mmCIF file of C-alpha atoms in Angstrom:
data_model
loop_
_atom_site.group_PDB
_atom_site.id
_atom_site.type_symbol
_atom_site.label_atom_id
_atom_site.label_comp_id
_atom_site.label_asym_id
_atom_site.label_seq_id
_atom_site.Cartn_x
_atom_site.Cartn_y
_atom_site.Cartn_z
ATOM 1 C CA MET A 1 58.730 100.396 69.052
ATOM 2 C CA ILE A 2 55.743 101.940 70.927
ATOM 3 C CA PHE A 3 57.979 104.691 72.302
ATOM 4 C CA SER A 4 59.426 105.458 68.829
ATOM 5 C CA ARG A 5 55.970 105.406 67.120
ATOM 6 C CA HIS A 6 54.601 107.787 69.730
ATOM 7 C CA ILE A 7 57.466 110.227 69.112
ATOM 8 C CA TYR A 8 56.971 109.944 65.348
ATOM 9 C CA TRP A 9 53.242 110.783 65.647
ATOM 10 C CA ILE A 10 53.990 113.800 67.824
ATOM 11 C CA ILE A 11 56.596 115.108 65.360
ATOM 12 C CA LEU A 12 54.278 114.407 62.421
ATOM 13 C CA LEU A 13 51.400 116.258 64.138
ATOM 14 C CA HIS A 14 53.635 119.271 64.797
ATOM 15 C CA ILE A 15 54.766 119.326 61.164
ATOM 16 C CA VAL A 16 51.198 119.089 59.881
ATOM 17 C CA LEU A 17 50.098 121.940 62.149
ATOM 18 C CA ILE A 18 53.091 124.055 61.080
ATOM 19 C CA LEU A 19 52.366 123.429 57.390
ATOM 20 C CA ALA A 20 48.641 124.122 57.805
ATOM 21 C CA THR A 21 49.212 127.329 59.776
ATOM 22 C CA SER A 22 51.941 128.714 57.563
ATOM 23 C CA GLY A 23 50.143 127.592 54.360
ATOM 24 C CA THR A 24 46.910 129.314 55.401
ATOM 25 C CA GLY A 25 48.789 132.504 56.292
ATOM 26 C CA ILE A 26 50.625 132.577 52.982
ATOM 27 C CA TRP A 27 47.364 131.915 51.047
ATOM 28 C CA LEU A 28 45.616 134.789 52.863
ATOM 29 C CA ILE A 29 48.454 137.177 52.044
ATOM 30 C CA ILE A 30 48.759 136.117 48.392
ATOM 31 C CA SER A 31 45.020 136.186 47.806
ATOM 32 C CA GLN A 32 44.884 139.589 49.531
ATOM 33 C CA ARG A 33 42.025 138.433 51.724
ATOM 34 C CA GLY A 34 43.685 139.190 55.032
ATOM 35 C CA TYR A 35 47.192 140.548 55.438
ATOM 36 C CA THR A 36 46.955 140.862 59.212
ATOM 37 C CA ILE A 37 45.536 137.392 59.865
ATOM 38 C CA GLY A 38 47.961 135.847 57.349
ATOM 39 C CA THR A 39 50.915 137.545 59.019
ATOM 40 C CA LEU A 40 49.734 136.397 62.453
ATOM 41 C CA LEU A 41 49.374 132.810 61.176
ATOM 42 C CA ILE A 42 52.922 132.850 59.754
ATOM 43 C CA ILE A 43 54.247 134.218 63.062
ATOM 44 C CA CYS A 44 52.270 131.509 64.854
ATOM 45 C CA SER A 45 53.852 128.853 62.628
ATOM 46 C CA LEU A 46 57.282 130.208 63.543
ATOM 47 C CA PHE A 47 56.434 129.767 67.236
ATOM 48 C CA GLN A 48 55.283 126.236 66.444
ATOM 49 C CA ILE A 49 58.634 125.524 64.749
ATOM 50 C CA GLY A 50 60.451 126.921 67.799
ATOM 51 C CA GLY A 51 58.375 124.697 70.085
ATOM 52 C CA LEU A 52 59.159 121.633 67.994
ATOM 53 C CA VAL A 53 62.881 122.476 67.950
ATOM 54 C CA LYS A 54 62.856 123.052 71.714
ATOM 55 C CA LYS A 55 61.120 119.696 72.274
ATOM 56 C CA LEU A 56 63.637 117.878 70.102
ATOM 57 C CA ASN A 57 66.519 119.744 71.753
ATOM 58 C CA SER A 58 65.291 118.701 75.201
ATOM 59 C CA PHE A 59 65.840 115.056 74.186
ATOM 60 C CA ASN A 60 69.276 115.896 72.780
ATOM 61 C CA GLN A 61 70.254 117.866 75.882
ATOM 62 C CA LYS A 62 69.291 114.978 78.157
ATOM 63 C CA LEU A 63 71.268 112.527 76.068
ATOM 64 C CA ARG A 64 74.260 114.888 75.939
ATOM 65 C CA LEU A 65 74.052 115.445 79.714
ATOM 66 C CA PHE A 66 73.811 111.683 80.244
ATOM 67 C CA PHE A 67 76.878 110.903 78.093
ATOM 68 C CA ASP A 68 78.871 113.735 79.687
ATOM 69 C CA ALA A 69 78.078 112.250 83.113
ATOM 70 C CA ILE A 70 79.286 108.834 81.916
ATOM 71 C CA GLU A 71 82.488 110.378 80.593
ATOM 72 C CA ASP A 72 83.060 112.181 83.906
ATOM 73 C CA LYS A 73 82.193 108.979 85.838
ATOM 74 C CA ASP A 74 79.349 110.763 87.598
ATOM 75 C CA ASN A 75 76.848 108.201 88.874
ATOM 76 C CA MET A 76 74.725 110.678 90.875
ATOM 77 C CA LEU A 77 72.761 111.899 87.842
ATOM 78 C CA TYR A 78 69.018 111.197 88.037
ATOM 79 C CA PHE A 79 66.221 112.102 85.615
ATOM 80 C CA PRO A 80 62.741 112.620 87.103
ATOM 81 C CA GLU A 81 60.152 109.997 86.173
ATOM 82 C CA ARG A 82 57.109 111.849 87.549
ATOM 83 C CA ASN A 83 55.258 115.009 86.536
ATOM 84 C CA VAL A 84 56.639 114.788 83.013
ATOM 85 C CA SER A 85 55.151 113.821 79.688
ATOM 86 C CA LYS A 86 54.715 110.171 78.809
ATOM 87 C CA GLU A 87 57.575 110.115 76.298
ATOM 88 C CA GLN A 88 59.846 112.001 78.731
ATOM 89 C CA GLU A 89 58.977 109.518 81.482
ATOM 90 C CA LYS A 90 59.955 106.549 79.313
ATOM 91 C CA LEU A 91 63.176 108.212 78.177
ATOM 92 C CA ASN A 92 64.119 109.186 81.756
ATOM 93 C CA ARG A 93 63.366 105.702 83.048
ATOM 94 C CA SER A 94 65.584 104.160 80.361
ATOM 95 C CA LEU A 95 68.431 106.584 81.083
ATOM 96 C CA ASN A 96 68.151 105.960 84.844
ATOM 97 C CA ARG A 97 68.213 102.192 84.290
ATOM 98 C CA ILE A 98 71.326 102.433 82.106
ATOM 99 C CA ASN A 99 72.968 104.719 84.676
ATOM 100 C CA LEU A 100 72.215 102.203 87.450
ATOM 101 C CA LEU A 101 73.725 99.356 85.430
ATOM 102 C CA LEU A 102 76.837 101.431 84.709
ATOM 103 C CA SER A 103 77.111 102.333 88.393
ATOM 104 C CA LYS A 104 76.941 98.656 89.422
ATOM 105 C CA THR A 105 79.498 97.732 86.768
ATOM 106 C CA GLN A 106 81.844 100.495 87.896
ATOM 107 C CA SER A 107 81.444 99.471 91.544
ATOM 108 C CA ALA A 108 82.264 95.854 90.680
ATOM 109 C CA TYR A 109 85.275 97.017 88.657
ATOM 110 C CA SER A 110 86.496 99.200 91.555
ATOM 111 C CA LYS A 111 86.212 96.270 93.974
ATOM 112 C CA GLN A 112 88.086 94.034 91.580
ATOM 113 C CA GLU A 113 90.795 96.665 91.047
ATOM 114 C CA HIS A 114 91.142 97.163 94.815
ATOM 115 C CA PHE A 115 91.408 93.389 95.289
ATOM 116 C CA TYR A 116 94.175 93.039 92.694
ATOM 117 C CA ARG A 117 96.062 96.060 94.052
ATOM 118 C CA SER A 118 95.860 94.665 97.588
ATOM 119 C CA LEU A 119 96.989 91.287 96.276
ATOM 120 C CA LEU A 120 99.896 92.960 94.480
ATOM 121 C CA GLU A 121 100.953 94.650 97.721
ATOM 122 C CA GLU A 122 101.161 91.258 99.436
ATOM 123 C CA VAL A 123 103.557 89.860 96.829
ATOM 124 C CA PRO A 124 107.091 89.745 98.320
ATOM 125 C CA SER A 125 108.645 90.470 94.925
ATOM 126 C CA GLY A 126 108.644 93.962 93.473
ATOM 127 C CA VAL A 127 106.348 94.566 90.492
ATOM 128 C CA LEU A 128 106.500 97.561 88.126
ATOM 129 C CA ALA A 129 104.322 98.161 85.063
ATOM 130 C CA TRP A 130 104.484 100.962 82.485
ATOM 131 C CA ASP A 131 102.862 101.760 79.151
ATOM 132 C CA SER A 132 104.458 102.427 75.752
ATOM 133 C CA SER A 133 105.072 106.088 76.634
ATOM 134 C CA GLY A 134 107.077 105.062 79.718
ATOM 135 C CA LYS A 135 104.431 106.187 82.220
ATOM 136 C CA ILE A 136 104.416 104.060 85.380
ATOM 137 C CA ILE A 137 100.992 102.420 85.760
ATOM 138 C CA THR A 138 101.632 100.577 88.999
ATOM 139 C CA ALA A 139 104.481 99.968 91.435
ATOM 140 C CA ASN A 140 103.950 97.973 94.607
ATOM 141 C CA SER A 141 105.615 98.856 97.902
ATOM 142 C CA ALA A 142 108.041 95.918 97.614
ATOM 143 C CA ALA A 143 109.441 97.402 94.382
ATOM 144 C CA LEU A 144 109.882 100.843 95.953
ATOM 145 C CA SER A 145 111.549 99.273 98.993
ATOM 146 C CA LEU A 146 113.944 97.132 96.930
ATOM 147 C CA LEU A 147 114.883 100.090 94.727
ATOM 148 C CA ASP A 148 114.941 102.464 97.725
ATOM 149 C CA CYS A 149 113.170 105.257 95.864
ATOM 150 C CA PRO A 150 109.919 107.276 96.096
ATOM 151 C CA GLN A 151 106.944 106.688 93.814
ATOM 152 C CA PRO A 152 108.196 107.243 90.225
ATOM 153 C CA SER A 153 106.081 108.636 87.409
ATOM 154 C CA GLN A 154 108.245 107.622 84.425
ATOM 155 C CA TYR A 155 110.272 104.483 83.800
ATOM 156 C CA HIS A 156 113.365 106.442 82.740
ATOM 157 C CA GLN A 157 113.630 107.672 86.356
ATOM 158 C CA LEU A 158 114.422 104.083 87.405
ATOM 159 C CA GLU A 159 116.917 103.124 84.709
ATOM 160 C CA SER A 160 119.935 104.557 86.554
ATOM 161 C CA LEU A 161 118.820 102.853 89.784
ATOM 162 C CA LEU A 162 118.482 99.487 88.072
ATOM 163 C CA GLN A 163 121.968 99.828 86.598
ATOM 164 C CA ALA A 164 123.605 100.619 89.970
ATOM 165 C CA GLN A 165 126.276 98.047 90.781
ATOM 166 C CA ASP A 166 125.004 97.235 94.267
ATOM 167 C CA LYS A 167 121.482 96.563 92.977
ATOM 168 C CA LYS A 168 122.661 94.569 89.939
ATOM 169 C CA SER A 169 124.491 92.160 92.233
ATOM 170 C CA ARG A 170 121.604 91.898 94.731
ATOM 171 C CA LEU A 171 118.480 92.054 92.572
ATOM 172 C CA SER A 172 117.119 89.652 89.978
ATOM 173 C CA LEU A 173 115.168 91.421 87.203
ATOM 174 C CA SER A 174 112.663 89.757 84.890
ATOM 175 C CA GLN A 175 110.862 91.782 82.208
ATOM 176 C CA SER A 176 107.900 90.770 80.054
ATOM 177 C CA GLN A 177 105.282 92.427 77.866
ATOM 178 C CA MET A 178 101.577 91.984 77.383
ATOM 179 C CA LYS A 179 98.977 93.355 74.977
ATOM 180 C CA LEU A 180 96.043 95.148 76.562
ATOM 181 C CA GLN A 181 93.742 96.001 73.655
ATOM 182 C CA ASP A 182 95.944 98.238 71.474
ATOM 183 C CA GLU A 183 98.324 99.156 74.307
ATOM 184 C CA THR A 184 101.620 97.383 75.033
ATOM 185 C CA ILE A 185 102.267 97.069 78.773
ATOM 186 C CA SER A 186 105.755 96.244 80.082
ATOM 187 C CA ILE A 187 106.016 94.406 83.398
ATOM 188 C CA LEU A 188 109.197 94.221 85.480
ATOM 189 C CA SER A 189 109.519 91.702 88.315
ATOM 190 C CA ILE A 190 112.182 92.473 90.943
ATOM 191 C CA LYS A 191 113.431 89.835 93.349
ATOM 192 C CA ASP A 192 115.965 90.216 96.160
ATOM 193 C CA ILE A 193 118.232 87.228 95.605
ATOM 194 C CA GLY A 194 120.532 88.571 98.313
ATOM 195 C CA ASP A 195 117.896 87.831 100.909
ATOM 196 C CA GLU A 196 117.325 84.338 99.539
ATOM 197 C CA LEU A 197 121.044 83.602 99.625
ATOM 198 C CA SER A 198 121.245 85.026 103.145
ATOM 199 C CA ASP A 199 118.380 82.778 104.214
ATOM 200 C CA GLN A 200 120.109 79.716 102.787
ATOM 201 C CA GLU A 201 123.452 80.714 104.271
ATOM 202 C CA SER A 202 121.828 81.410 107.640
ATOM 203 C CA GLU A 203 120.148 78.025 107.637
ATOM 204 C CA SER A 204 123.407 76.295 106.728
ATOM 205 C CA TRP A 205 125.339 78.156 109.403
ATOM 206 C CA ASN A 206 122.703 77.357 112.008
ATOM 207 C CA LYS A 207 122.872 73.655 111.210
ATOM 208 C CA LEU A 208 126.665 73.725 111.332
ATOM 209 C CA SER A 209 126.713 75.746 114.550
ATOM 210 C CA HIS A 210 124.375 73.278 116.276
ATOM 211 C CA VAL A 211 126.759 70.435 115.451
ATOM 212 C CA LEU A 212 129.913 72.357 116.339
ATOM 213 C CA THR A 213 128.515 73.671 119.612
ATOM 214 C CA HIS A 214 127.414 70.219 120.693
ATOM 215 C CA GLU A 215 130.730 68.552 119.806
ATOM 216 C CA ILE A 216 132.957 71.281 121.248
ATOM 217 C CA MET A 217 131.028 71.521 124.520
ATOM 218 C CA ASN A 218 131.036 67.751 124.981
ATOM 219 C CA THR A 219 134.775 67.608 124.276
ATOM 220 C CA ILE A 220 135.979 70.595 126.312
ATOM 221 C CA ALA A 221 134.019 69.983 129.500
ATOM 222 C CA PRO A 222 135.819 66.658 130.331
ATOM 223 C CA ILE A 223 139.223 68.217 129.490
ATOM 224 C CA ILE A 224 138.654 71.085 131.934
ATOM 225 C CA SER A 225 137.415 68.713 134.620
ATOM 226 C CA LEU A 226 140.318 66.300 134.088
ATOM 227 C CA SER A 227 142.964 69.036 134.114
ATOM 228 C CA GLN A 228 141.541 70.440 137.340
ATOM 229 C CA THR A 229 141.588 66.969 138.950
ATOM 230 C CA LEU A 230 145.141 66.117 137.793
ATOM 231 C CA SER A 231 146.535 69.438 139.022
ATOM 232 C CA THR A 232 145.410 68.557 142.576
ATOM 233 C CA TYR A 233 147.374 65.289 142.761
ATOM 234 C CA PRO A 234 150.092 65.515 145.475
ATOM 235 C CA ASP A 235 152.786 63.625 143.570
ATOM 236 C CA ILE A 236 152.625 65.730 140.400
ATOM 237 C CA ASN A 237 155.586 68.068 139.701
ATOM 238 C CA GLU A 238 155.415 71.843 139.220
ATOM 239 C CA LYS A 239 156.070 71.710 135.471
ATOM 240 C CA ALA A 240 153.141 69.359 134.903
ATOM 241 C CA ILE A 241 150.910 71.581 137.041
ATOM 242 C CA ARG A 242 151.799 74.609 134.881
ATOM 243 C CA GLY A 243 151.047 72.586 131.746
ATOM 244 C CA LEU A 244 147.699 71.463 133.118
ATOM 245 C CA ARG A 245 146.827 75.023 134.064
ATOM 246 C CA ILE A 246 147.649 76.162 130.538
ATOM 247 C CA ILE A 247 145.436 73.395 129.151
ATOM 248 C CA GLN A 248 142.692 74.450 131.548
ATOM 249 C CA ALA A 249 143.010 78.157 130.634
ATOM 250 C CA GLN A 250 142.977 77.477 126.903
ATOM 251 C CA SER A 251 140.044 75.117 127.258
ATOM 252 C CA GLU A 252 138.121 77.687 129.261
ATOM 253 C CA ARG A 253 138.882 80.306 126.588
ATOM 254 C CA LEU A 254 137.608 77.915 123.915
ATOM 255 C CA LEU A 255 134.554 77.227 126.059
ATOM 256 C CA GLU A 256 133.952 80.981 126.367
ATOM 257 C CA PHE A 257 134.165 81.311 122.575
ATOM 258 C CA THR A 258 131.725 78.437 122.166
ATOM 259 C CA GLU A 259 129.317 80.141 124.563
ATOM 260 C CA SER A 260 129.421 83.314 122.455
ATOM 261 C CA PHE A 261 129.009 81.167 119.347
ATOM 262 C CA ARG A 262 125.834 79.703 120.843
ATOM 263 C CA HIS A 263 124.275 83.174 120.756
ATOM 264 C CA LEU A 264 124.483 83.003 116.961
ATOM 265 C CA SER A 265 122.961 79.552 116.627
ATOM 266 C CA TYR A 266 120.397 79.832 119.429
ATOM 267 C CA LEU A 267 119.319 83.439 118.925
ATOM 268 C CA PRO A 268 115.797 83.791 120.380
ATOM 269 C CA GLN A 269 113.016 85.385 118.379
ATOM 270 C CA PRO A 270 112.555 89.077 119.191
ATOM 271 C CA GLU A 271 109.980 90.003 121.819
ATOM 272 C CA LYS A 272 108.525 93.020 120.101
ATOM 273 C CA LYS A 273 107.170 95.893 122.172
ATOM 274 C CA LEU A 274 106.695 99.594 121.549
ATOM 275 C CA PHE A 275 109.693 101.592 122.804
ATOM 276 C CA SER A 276 111.378 104.930 122.213
ATOM 277 C CA LEU A 277 114.178 104.559 119.671
ATOM 278 C CA THR A 278 115.223 108.161 120.309
ATOM 279 C CA ALA A 279 115.691 107.519 124.048
ATOM 280 C CA THR A 280 117.635 104.313 123.308
ATOM 281 C CA LEU A 281 120.018 106.155 120.968
ATOM 282 C CA GLN A 282 120.468 108.957 123.492
ATOM 283 C CA ASN A 283 121.326 106.389 126.195
ATOM 284 C CA LEU A 284 123.933 104.805 123.934
ATOM 285 C CA GLN A 285 125.396 108.243 123.187
ATOM 286 C CA GLU A 286 125.654 108.908 126.910
ATOM 287 C CA LEU A 287 127.119 105.446 127.559
ATOM 288 C CA LEU A 288 129.917 105.926 125.015
ATOM 289 C CA SER A 289 130.543 109.618 125.676
ATOM 290 C CA GLY A 290 133.473 108.898 128.006
ATOM 291 C CA ASP A 291 135.234 106.579 125.522
ATOM 292 C CA CYS A 292 134.577 109.035 122.684
ATOM 293 C CA LYS A 293 136.060 111.911 124.672
ATOM 294 C CA GLU A 294 139.094 109.830 125.619
ATOM 295 C CA ASN A 295 139.705 108.867 121.974
ATOM 296 C CA HIS A 296 138.994 112.382 120.595
ATOM 297 C CA ILE A 297 135.856 111.220 118.732
ATOM 298 C CA THR A 298 132.982 113.591 118.022
ATOM 299 C CA PHE A 299 129.624 111.824 118.411
ATOM 300 C CA THR A 300 126.480 113.385 116.881
ATOM 301 C CA LEU A 301 122.892 112.142 116.893
ATOM 302 C CA THR A 302 119.963 113.383 114.775
ATOM 303 C CA CYS A 303 116.420 112.046 114.640
ATOM 304 C CA GLN A 304 113.653 112.941 112.175
ATOM 305 C CA PRO A 305 111.170 113.467 113.739
ATOM 306 C CA GLU A 306 112.774 114.323 117.068
ATOM 307 C CA SER A 307 110.820 111.581 118.867
ATOM 308 C CA ILE A 308 110.716 108.158 117.183
ATOM 309 C CA ASP A 309 108.842 105.191 118.618
ATOM 310 C CA MET A 310 109.091 101.743 117.099
ATOM 311 C CA ASN A 311 107.913 98.195 117.668
ATOM 312 C CA GLY A 312 110.753 95.767 118.313
ATOM 313 C CA ASP A 313 112.946 93.976 120.813
ATOM 314 C CA LYS A 314 114.644 96.845 122.631
ATOM 315 C CA ASN A 315 117.448 94.710 124.122
ATOM 316 C CA GLN A 316 118.364 92.997 120.860
ATOM 317 C CA LEU A 317 118.305 96.223 118.846
ATOM 318 C CA SER A 318 120.369 97.992 121.514
ATOM 319 C CA GLN A 319 122.902 95.170 121.200
ATOM 320 C CA VAL A 320 123.055 95.707 117.413
ATOM 321 C CA LEU A 321 123.515 99.478 117.704
ATOM 322 C CA LEU A 322 126.141 99.154 120.440
ATOM 323 C CA ASN A 323 128.067 96.589 118.392
ATOM 324 C CA LEU A 324 128.071 98.817 115.295
ATOM 325 C CA LEU A 325 129.122 101.882 117.328
ATOM 326 C CA LYS A 326 131.997 99.974 118.928
ATOM 327 C CA ASN A 327 133.113 98.797 115.489
ATOM 328 C CA SER A 328 133.163 102.420 114.343
ATOM 329 C CA MET A 329 135.148 103.439 117.421
ATOM 330 C CA GLN A 330 137.686 100.669 116.779
ATOM 331 C CA ALA A 331 138.000 101.833 113.176
ATOM 332 C CA LEU A 332 138.899 105.334 114.462
ATOM 333 C CA GLU A 333 141.686 104.220 116.835
ATOM 334 C CA GLY A 334 144.669 106.512 116.489
ATOM 335 C CA LYS A 335 142.734 109.118 114.483
ATOM 336 C CA ALA A 336 142.876 112.627 115.955
ATOM 337 C CA ASP A 337 139.677 113.984 114.401
ATOM 338 C CA GLY A 338 137.374 110.969 114.452
ATOM 339 C CA THR A 339 133.637 111.469 113.968
ATOM 340 C CA ILE A 340 130.694 109.144 114.445
ATOM 341 C CA SER A 341 127.172 110.189 113.521
ATOM 342 C CA ILE A 342 123.825 108.459 113.855
ATOM 343 C CA HIS A 343 120.912 109.588 111.703
ATOM 344 C CA ALA A 344 117.547 107.967 112.475
ATOM 345 C CA GLN A 345 114.503 108.661 110.332
ATOM 346 C CA GLN A 346 110.902 107.515 110.429
ATOM 347 C CA ASP A 347 108.505 107.709 107.473
ATOM 348 C CA ASP A 348 106.871 104.552 106.186
ATOM 349 C CA ARG A 349 109.850 102.614 107.632
ATOM 350 C CA ILE A 350 112.555 103.079 110.256
ATOM 351 C CA SER A 351 116.016 103.780 108.856
ATOM 352 C CA ILE A 352 119.223 104.229 110.876
ATOM 353 C CA ASP A 353 122.568 105.283 109.372
ATOM 354 C CA ILE A 354 125.774 104.931 111.446
ATOM 355 C CA THR A 355 128.594 106.845 109.773
ATOM 356 C CA ASP A 356 132.274 107.185 110.693
ATOM 357 C CA ASN A 357 135.254 108.809 108.966
ATOM 358 C CA GLY A 358 137.567 105.839 109.415
ATOM 359 C CA PRO A 359 139.755 104.168 106.762
ATOM 360 C CA GLY A 360 136.812 102.279 105.256
ATOM 361 C CA ILE A 361 136.371 98.624 104.339
ATOM 362 C CA LEU A 362 137.986 97.246 101.201
ATOM 363 C CA PRO A 363 135.438 96.446 98.446
ATOM 364 C CA GLU A 364 136.449 92.769 98.347
ATOM 365 C CA LEU A 365 135.805 92.490 102.110
ATOM 366 C CA GLN A 366 132.468 94.293 102.269
ATOM 367 C CA GLU A 367 130.452 91.205 101.327
ATOM 368 C CA LYS A 368 132.378 89.015 103.771
ATOM 369 C CA VAL A 369 132.116 90.996 106.996
ATOM 370 C CA PHE A 370 128.643 89.567 107.725
ATOM 371 C CA ILE A 371 129.808 85.950 107.306
ATOM 372 C CA PRO A 372 130.207 84.128 110.646
ATOM 373 C CA PHE A 373 133.855 83.771 111.845
ATOM 374 C CA PHE A 374 135.182 86.216 109.246
ATOM 375 C CA THR A 375 137.087 89.038 110.929
ATOM 376 C CA THR A 376 139.803 91.564 110.126
ATOM 377 C CA LYS A 377 140.699 91.978 113.827
ATOM 378 C CA SER A 378 143.499 90.037 115.448
ATOM 379 C CA GLU A 379 141.407 89.240 118.522
ATOM 380 C CA GLY A 380 137.936 89.162 116.939
ATOM 381 C CA THR A 381 135.682 86.118 116.697
ATOM 382 C CA GLY A 382 133.819 87.224 113.568
ATOM 383 C CA ILE A 383 130.442 86.694 115.200
ATOM 384 C CA GLY A 384 129.379 90.264 116.044
ATOM 385 C CA LEU A 385 128.263 91.553 112.631
ATOM 386 C CA SER A 386 126.673 88.262 111.587
ATOM 387 C CA LEU A 387 124.730 88.297 114.867
ATOM 388 C CA CYS A 388 123.648 91.908 114.199
ATOM 389 C CA LYS A 389 122.478 91.009 110.699
ATOM 390 C CA GLN A 390 120.474 88.050 111.982
ATOM 391 C CA ILE A 391 118.789 90.186 114.668
ATOM 392 C CA ILE A 392 117.777 92.792 112.086
ATOM 393 C CA ARG A 393 116.535 90.058 109.749
ATOM 394 C CA ASN A 394 114.423 88.606 112.562
ATOM 395 C CA HIS A 395 112.811 92.055 112.789
ATOM 396 C CA GLY A 396 111.966 91.884 109.065
ATOM 397 C CA GLY A 397 114.635 94.443 108.176
ATOM 398 C CA HIS A 398 117.995 94.755 106.423
ATOM 399 C CA LEU A 399 121.506 95.564 107.621
ATOM 400 C CA ALA A 400 124.069 96.438 104.983
ATOM 401 C CA ILE A 401 127.109 98.546 104.230
ATOM 402 C CA GLN A 402 125.593 101.409 102.262
ATOM 403 C CA GLU A 403 128.919 103.066 101.481
ATOM 404 C CA SER A 404 132.543 102.506 102.434
ATOM 405 C CA GLN A 405 135.594 104.378 101.252
ATOM 406 C CA PRO A 406 138.562 106.102 102.910
ATOM 407 C CA GLY A 407 137.050 108.780 105.142
ATOM 408 C CA LYS A 408 133.462 107.510 105.121
ATOM 409 C CA THR A 409 131.757 104.244 106.076
ATOM 410 C CA VAL A 410 127.967 104.003 106.420
ATOM 411 C CA PHE A 411 126.142 101.046 107.963
ATOM 412 C CA HIS A 412 122.452 101.241 107.032
ATOM 413 C CA ILE A 413 119.616 99.621 108.999
ATOM 414 C CA ASP A 414 116.141 99.467 107.506
ATOM 415 C CA ILE A 415 113.228 98.065 109.555
ATOM 416 C CA PRO A 416 109.492 98.131 108.750
ATOM 417 C CA LEU A 417 107.145 99.829 111.197
#
């Protein structure tokens, strides 16, 4: 109230002086006692009015400048509190105090927003939020990874992606709405149920493989030993020896299969180190160049950028790539113009596409090729692709058939940096 009363007295004093000056000037002119002095007094009153207006405008300008700074989120504005009039000092101090409080509030809000955004990035499920106009407010990296798309600006850009058949079968979508003041915010939660099912299947297969490996090994080893011992007896006839040798050979073949099966159930965790993915791919290209030339297969390799380094288990990943390349070569047997291409790309993740122009994989078989023991080959064990998928999963990545039709099959590997 002291500040307001002081301003009122100053304004009142200015008004009284203006009235006295202008009144005296007008009286002198009307009474014809002094035209010159009267005119000068009226002019002086006009200057007094201008001074009062300027003083009042200085308050308005400061307030307008202050509110403009708030609107522009400018916290660097400061009003001097020294070498000014008493009323200006009090006004400036009040504005500076309000500005400091707003700055602290904004800083606390920014920290809180950063905390929630960081927390959102750690959520394994994808989260998308958009307003009533369809503008995307937030989209965490998990959502962009699951949808395999860049940062969208409008929700309608995602509708076609969400309706894609491969994503509908792999992703679980849950949508809800919330009121934020007068704005309706839509929130979409995206979950990769394919990964969860793969985890459960992998755990089940591992448990089964432990039991099978143990039982088969314990059963076969005595059979092989016994057949070897019986075949050395002097009084055994030739026909029995041949039979025992067949039993021994088949048992050893079964033992060999069991040994390969153990790789699936006892796969060690990757020993991750930094290595050159480009050099590894070039080595594989060189390794298979002879077979490709013999089978009339054109092999091409492209890397973006030209030199790609990644953190992973070089031996395990080389095994995956070699297995996929051999599968592609087998798919091209008997084809005169076979082509295999590898495209590796590094941005925020590592992606590798292995493409061949073989006959393709039937749609009903595409989901089964990664299941252990499932194979379309007469002499296959059905372990190779399931082993590849498990290795990639142990690296935190995904292995999937991106596309398969007559003339084009693409195996896609996606691994985080």
